[in-house]
Amino acid sequence: MPEGDVVWRTARQLDAALSGRALTRSDFRVPRFATTDLSGRAVGEAISRGKHLLTRVEGGLTVHTHLRMDGSWRIRRAGGYPPRDHRVRLVLANEQWQAVGYLLGIIEVLPTASEDRVVGHLGPDLLGPDWDTAEAVRRLGAAPDRPAGEALLDQRNLAGIGNLYKAEVLFLRGISPWRPAGQIHDLAGLVELARQLMDANKERPVQVTTGNPAPGAQTFVYGRAGRPCRRCGTPVRADGYSARANAAQERITFWCPACQAA
Ligand SMILES: [Zn+2]
């Protein structure tokens, strides 16, 4: 599940491969844009906004993509045909590089001037230049009865957190995922911790919240259902999390029932 740090790094890789060079090929393998051809246009920049990717091309167009559950972008040297893989949804290539998008959850081309239509609803971006702790806290506090775990995942409150960082910051702060957001005394500290963890991980290929990058040691509770809590030894719990989240966001939440008592 790609979260904001992974998307941030993906944007950097796309930007390094594509920016300042003219596209020699664009291959949209989705029906709606099957005839779209961006070849000949230079790429201005590729940026992330929360978990969204915006690749801006000459002529006032933006390619908006989102990794959703399983998506990824991989950069390959140009030369040779792009992979004949049914998972490939989009290829953007120049004379040096091919950027190949696999299983992308969103692909659309829109006017750069209309980007707000797809990212304007987002709260402050944890890894963005506009990060604003006070605004994120204000948005979280606007629905005080909402469970903390659900509120942290809502990208309209703050953009970039996914299931891993949600579980880990709530554990580190000793907060039950079901505690109402309005009953958390230090929301600013909570979101600032999330920002610090994501910032520390954004340049590396593994997500580590424990300080230990060894396999199996990287997280406190995420992905550790039934294993002993690293602090108290109580088995980590995992529950389906579908209450008011929409179906696409249905996820499992991990927590220690002793360290994060309701
Ligand atoms: Zn514990």
Short mmCIF file of C-alpha atoms and ligand atoms in Angstrom, two decimals:
data_model
loop_
_atom_site.label_atom_id
_atom_site.label_comp_id
_atom_site.label_asym_id
_atom_site.label_seq_id
_atom_site.Cartn_x
_atom_site.Cartn_y
_atom_site.Cartn_z
CA MET A 1 0.00 0.00 0.00
CA PRO A 2 1.91 3.05 -1.20
CA GLU A 3 1.73 5.93 1.28
CA GLY A 4 2.81 9.55 0.98
CA ASP A 5 6.51 8.86 1.38
CA VAL A 6 6.53 6.28 -1.41
CA VAL A 7 4.55 8.62 -3.66
CA TRP A 8 6.93 11.48 -2.86
CA ARG A 9 9.90 9.32 -3.89
CA THR A 10 8.10 8.17 -7.03
CA ALA A 11 7.53 11.80 -8.02
CA ARG A 12 11.22 12.51 -7.58
CA GLN A 13 12.12 9.56 -9.82
CA LEU A 14 9.62 10.60 -12.49
CA ASP A 15 10.87 14.16 -12.31
CA ALA A 16 14.51 13.09 -12.70
CA ALA A 17 13.72 10.92 -15.71
CA LEU A 18 11.23 13.12 -17.51
CA SER A 19 11.60 16.80 -16.65
CA GLY A 20 13.19 19.10 -19.16
CA ARG A 21 13.00 16.51 -21.94
CA ALA A 22 10.52 16.11 -24.76
CA LEU A 23 8.39 12.99 -24.68
CA THR A 24 9.04 10.74 -27.65
CA ARG A 25 6.22 8.41 -26.79
CA SER A 26 3.10 8.26 -24.65
CA ASP A 27 1.11 5.06 -24.44
CA PHE A 28 -2.13 5.25 -22.47
CA ARG A 29 -3.46 1.71 -22.06
CA VAL A 30 -6.79 2.81 -20.66
CA PRO A 31 -9.84 3.20 -22.91
CA ARG A 32 -10.65 6.79 -22.03
CA PHE A 33 -7.25 8.09 -23.14
CA ALA A 34 -6.32 5.42 -25.67
CA THR A 35 -5.94 8.00 -28.44
CA THR A 36 -4.14 10.63 -26.35
CA ASP A 37 -0.67 11.36 -27.70
CA LEU A 38 1.68 13.62 -25.77
CA SER A 39 4.78 12.94 -27.86
CA GLY A 40 6.71 16.06 -28.78
CA ARG A 41 5.73 17.86 -25.59
CA ALA A 42 8.38 18.58 -22.97
CA VAL A 43 7.71 17.60 -19.38
CA GLY A 44 7.92 20.56 -17.02
CA GLU A 45 7.90 18.75 -13.72
CA ALA A 46 6.52 15.80 -11.80
CA ILE A 47 5.33 16.43 -8.25
CA SER A 48 3.37 14.65 -5.55
CA ARG A 49 0.42 16.05 -3.70
CA GLY A 50 -0.47 13.70 -0.87
CA LYS A 51 -0.81 10.35 -2.61
CA HIS A 52 -1.49 11.88 -6.02
CA LEU A 53 1.10 12.31 -8.78
CA LEU A 54 0.96 15.27 -11.14
CA THR A 55 3.17 15.24 -14.24
CA ARG A 56 2.94 18.58 -15.99
CA VAL A 57 3.64 18.71 -19.70
CA GLU A 58 4.09 21.48 -22.19
CA GLY A 59 0.89 23.01 -23.49
CA GLY A 60 -0.83 23.32 -20.14
CA LEU A 61 -1.64 19.65 -19.58
CA THR A 62 -1.21 17.49 -16.50
CA VAL A 63 -1.08 13.71 -16.35
CA HIS A 64 -2.71 12.80 -13.04
CA THR A 65 -1.95 9.32 -11.69
CA HIS A 66 -2.55 7.56 -8.39
CA LEU A 67 -1.00 4.29 -7.21
CA ARG A 68 -4.04 3.22 -5.12
CA MET A 69 -3.48 -0.30 -3.72
CA ASP A 70 -0.93 -1.96 -5.99
CA GLY A 71 0.30 0.64 -8.45
CA SER A 72 3.90 1.60 -9.15
CA TRP A 73 6.02 3.55 -11.59
CA ARG A 74 9.30 2.02 -12.71
CA ILE A 75 11.99 3.85 -14.64
CA ARG A 76 13.91 1.97 -17.32
CA ARG A 77 16.52 2.96 -19.85
CA ALA A 78 15.02 3.88 -23.20
CA GLY A 79 15.56 1.55 -26.11
CA GLY A 80 13.55 -1.51 -26.84
CA TYR A 81 9.82 -1.74 -26.55
CA PRO A 82 8.02 -1.15 -23.28
CA PRO A 83 7.12 -4.38 -21.49
CA ARG A 84 4.25 -6.33 -23.04
CA ASP A 85 2.77 -6.77 -19.62
CA HIS A 86 -0.98 -6.62 -19.07
CA ARG A 87 -0.37 -4.74 -15.83
CA VAL A 88 1.15 -1.77 -17.67
CA ARG A 89 -1.32 1.12 -17.84
CA LEU A 90 0.80 4.00 -19.07
CA VAL A 91 4.22 4.56 -20.63
CA LEU A 92 5.86 7.99 -20.88
CA ALA A 93 9.20 7.91 -22.66
CA ASN A 94 11.90 10.23 -23.90
CA GLU A 95 15.20 9.56 -25.65
CA GLN A 96 16.89 8.53 -22.39
CA TRP A 97 14.21 6.96 -20.21
CA GLN A 98 10.96 5.05 -20.14
CA ALA A 99 8.63 5.60 -17.22
CA VAL A 100 6.33 2.59 -17.00
CA GLY A 101 3.23 2.78 -14.84
CA TYR A 102 1.89 -0.52 -13.50
CA LEU A 103 -1.62 -1.06 -12.13
CA LEU A 104 -2.22 2.64 -11.67
CA GLY A 105 -5.53 3.27 -9.92
CA ILE A 106 -6.15 6.62 -11.59
CA ILE A 107 -4.96 7.84 -14.97
CA GLU A 108 -6.28 11.02 -16.47
CA VAL A 109 -5.13 13.99 -18.49
CA LEU A 110 -6.51 17.37 -17.54
CA PRO A 111 -5.64 21.04 -17.93
CA THR A 112 -2.93 22.04 -15.45
CA ALA A 113 -5.11 25.02 -14.58
CA SER A 114 -7.79 22.55 -13.39
CA GLU A 115 -5.61 20.46 -11.05
CA ASP A 116 -7.68 21.67 -8.11
CA ARG A 117 -10.49 19.52 -9.46
CA VAL A 118 -8.49 16.40 -8.49
CA VAL A 119 -6.35 17.58 -5.55
CA GLY A 120 -8.14 20.68 -4.28
CA HIS A 121 -10.03 18.72 -1.64
CA LEU A 122 -6.84 17.50 0.06
CA GLY A 123 -5.76 18.70 3.45
CA PRO A 124 -2.19 19.89 4.06
CA ASP A 125 0.38 17.59 2.45
CA LEU A 126 2.62 16.03 5.11
CA LEU A 127 5.60 16.12 2.74
CA GLY A 128 4.61 19.19 0.77
CA PRO A 129 6.02 22.71 0.87
CA ASP A 130 2.65 23.89 2.16
CA TRP A 131 2.57 21.61 5.22
CA ASP A 132 0.60 23.35 7.96
CA THR A 133 0.27 21.59 11.32
CA ALA A 134 -2.35 24.03 12.63
CA GLU A 135 -4.57 23.58 9.59
CA ALA A 136 -4.36 19.77 9.82
CA VAL A 137 -5.29 19.96 13.51
CA ARG A 138 -8.17 22.29 12.73
CA ARG A 139 -9.55 19.87 10.14
CA LEU A 140 -9.18 16.85 12.44
CA GLY A 141 -10.87 18.75 15.25
CA ALA A 142 -13.81 19.73 13.07
CA ALA A 143 -15.27 16.22 13.46
CA PRO A 144 -14.53 15.51 17.15
CA ASP A 145 -16.59 12.30 17.34
CA ARG A 146 -14.78 10.59 14.51
CA PRO A 147 -12.48 7.67 15.44
CA ALA A 148 -8.84 8.73 15.31
CA GLY A 149 -7.80 5.96 12.93
CA GLU A 150 -10.46 6.87 10.42
CA ALA A 151 -9.80 10.61 10.71
CA LEU A 152 -6.07 10.18 10.04
CA LEU A 153 -6.79 8.24 6.86
CA ASP A 154 -9.15 10.87 5.49
CA GLN A 155 -7.04 12.74 2.96
CA ARG A 156 -9.26 15.82 3.34
CA ASN A 157 -7.84 16.26 6.85
CA LEU A 158 -4.19 15.78 5.96
CA ALA A 159 -2.73 14.21 2.87
CA GLY A 160 -0.30 11.31 2.69
CA ILE A 161 -1.02 9.01 5.63
CA GLY A 162 -1.99 5.44 4.83
CA ASN A 163 -2.62 2.42 6.97
CA LEU A 164 0.98 1.88 8.08
CA TYR A 165 1.63 5.36 9.44
CA LYS A 166 -1.85 5.51 10.93
CA ALA A 167 -1.21 2.35 12.95
CA GLU A 168 2.32 3.28 13.94
CA VAL A 169 1.71 6.85 15.13
CA LEU A 170 -1.33 5.82 17.15
CA PHE A 171 0.74 3.10 18.81
CA LEU A 172 3.65 5.43 19.50
CA ARG A 173 1.26 7.91 21.13
CA GLY A 174 -0.65 5.24 23.06
CA ILE A 175 -3.96 6.14 21.39
CA SER A 176 -6.66 3.61 20.52
CA PRO A 177 -7.65 3.78 16.83
CA TRP A 178 -11.24 4.17 18.07
CA ARG A 179 -10.68 7.07 20.43
CA PRO A 180 -12.66 10.07 19.13
CA ALA A 181 -10.40 12.66 17.54
CA GLY A 182 -11.81 15.32 19.85
CA GLN A 183 -10.54 13.42 22.87
CA ILE A 184 -6.92 13.43 21.77
CA HIS A 185 -5.11 16.05 23.81
CA ASP A 186 -2.16 16.62 21.53
CA LEU A 187 -3.34 16.35 17.94
CA ALA A 188 -0.49 18.62 16.86
CA GLY A 189 2.07 16.23 18.36
CA LEU A 190 0.36 13.29 16.68
CA VAL A 191 0.41 14.72 13.18
CA GLU A 192 3.89 16.13 13.64
CA LEU A 193 5.12 12.65 14.56
CA ALA A 194 3.52 11.28 11.39
CA ARG A 195 5.28 13.95 9.36
CA GLN A 196 8.64 13.19 10.96
CA LEU A 197 8.34 9.45 10.34
CA MET A 198 7.36 9.92 6.72
CA ASP A 199 10.06 12.52 6.18
CA ALA A 200 12.68 10.15 7.63
CA ASN A 201 11.53 7.35 5.31
CA LYS A 202 10.96 9.27 2.11
CA GLU A 203 14.44 8.68 0.68
CA ARG A 204 14.68 4.97 1.48
CA PRO A 205 13.07 1.90 -0.02
CA VAL A 206 11.75 0.46 3.25
CA GLN A 207 9.38 2.03 5.73
CA VAL A 208 10.87 1.92 9.22
CA THR A 209 9.26 3.33 12.35
CA THR A 210 11.22 1.41 14.98
CA GLY A 211 14.64 2.60 13.90
CA ASN A 212 15.54 -0.98 12.95
CA PRO A 213 15.52 -1.68 9.20
CA ALA A 214 16.00 -5.45 9.60
CA PRO A 215 13.22 -7.55 8.04
CA GLY A 216 10.52 -8.24 10.61
CA ALA A 217 11.72 -5.45 12.89
CA GLN A 218 10.60 -2.39 10.94
CA THR A 219 7.24 -1.65 12.59
CA PHE A 220 5.69 -1.73 16.06
CA VAL A 221 2.22 -3.04 15.21
CA TYR A 222 1.58 -2.73 11.47
CA GLY A 223 1.55 -6.18 9.86
CA ARG A 224 2.18 -7.87 13.21
CA ALA A 225 -1.22 -9.37 14.11
CA GLY A 226 -0.87 -12.00 16.82
CA ARG A 227 2.78 -11.22 17.49
CA PRO A 228 3.84 -9.85 20.87
CA CYS A 229 3.79 -6.08 21.33
CA ARG A 230 7.37 -4.82 21.35
CA ARG A 231 6.64 -2.83 24.50
CA CYS A 232 4.43 -5.02 26.66
CA GLY A 233 4.25 -8.46 25.04
CA THR A 234 0.45 -8.44 24.59
CA PRO A 235 -0.51 -9.96 21.22
CA VAL A 236 -1.06 -7.26 18.60
CA ARG A 237 -4.66 -7.15 17.41
CA ALA A 238 -5.94 -6.68 13.88
CA ASP A 239 -9.49 -5.81 13.01
CA GLY A 240 -11.34 -5.10 9.81
CA TYR A 241 -11.95 -1.44 9.57
CA SER A 242 -15.03 -0.77 7.52
CA ALA A 243 -17.31 1.22 9.82
CA ARG A 244 -17.74 4.47 7.97
CA ALA A 245 -14.84 4.29 5.58
CA ASN A 246 -15.96 3.68 2.04
CA ALA A 247 -15.41 0.30 0.45
CA ALA A 248 -12.22 1.29 -1.34
CA GLN A 249 -10.67 2.32 1.95
CA GLU A 250 -11.63 -0.79 3.80
CA ARG A 251 -8.52 -1.85 5.61
CA ILE A 252 -7.24 -3.71 8.59
CA THR A 253 -6.14 -1.76 11.62
CA PHE A 254 -3.37 -2.99 13.90
CA TRP A 255 -3.04 -2.02 17.55
CA CYS A 256 -1.95 -3.19 20.98
CA PRO A 257 -5.01 -3.46 23.25
CA ALA A 258 -2.85 -2.87 26.34
CA CYS A 259 -0.69 0.05 25.18
CA GLN A 260 -3.61 1.65 23.32
CA ALA A 261 -6.48 1.09 25.72
CA ALA A 262 -9.80 2.57 24.64
ZN ZN B 1 1.65 -3.15 24.13
#
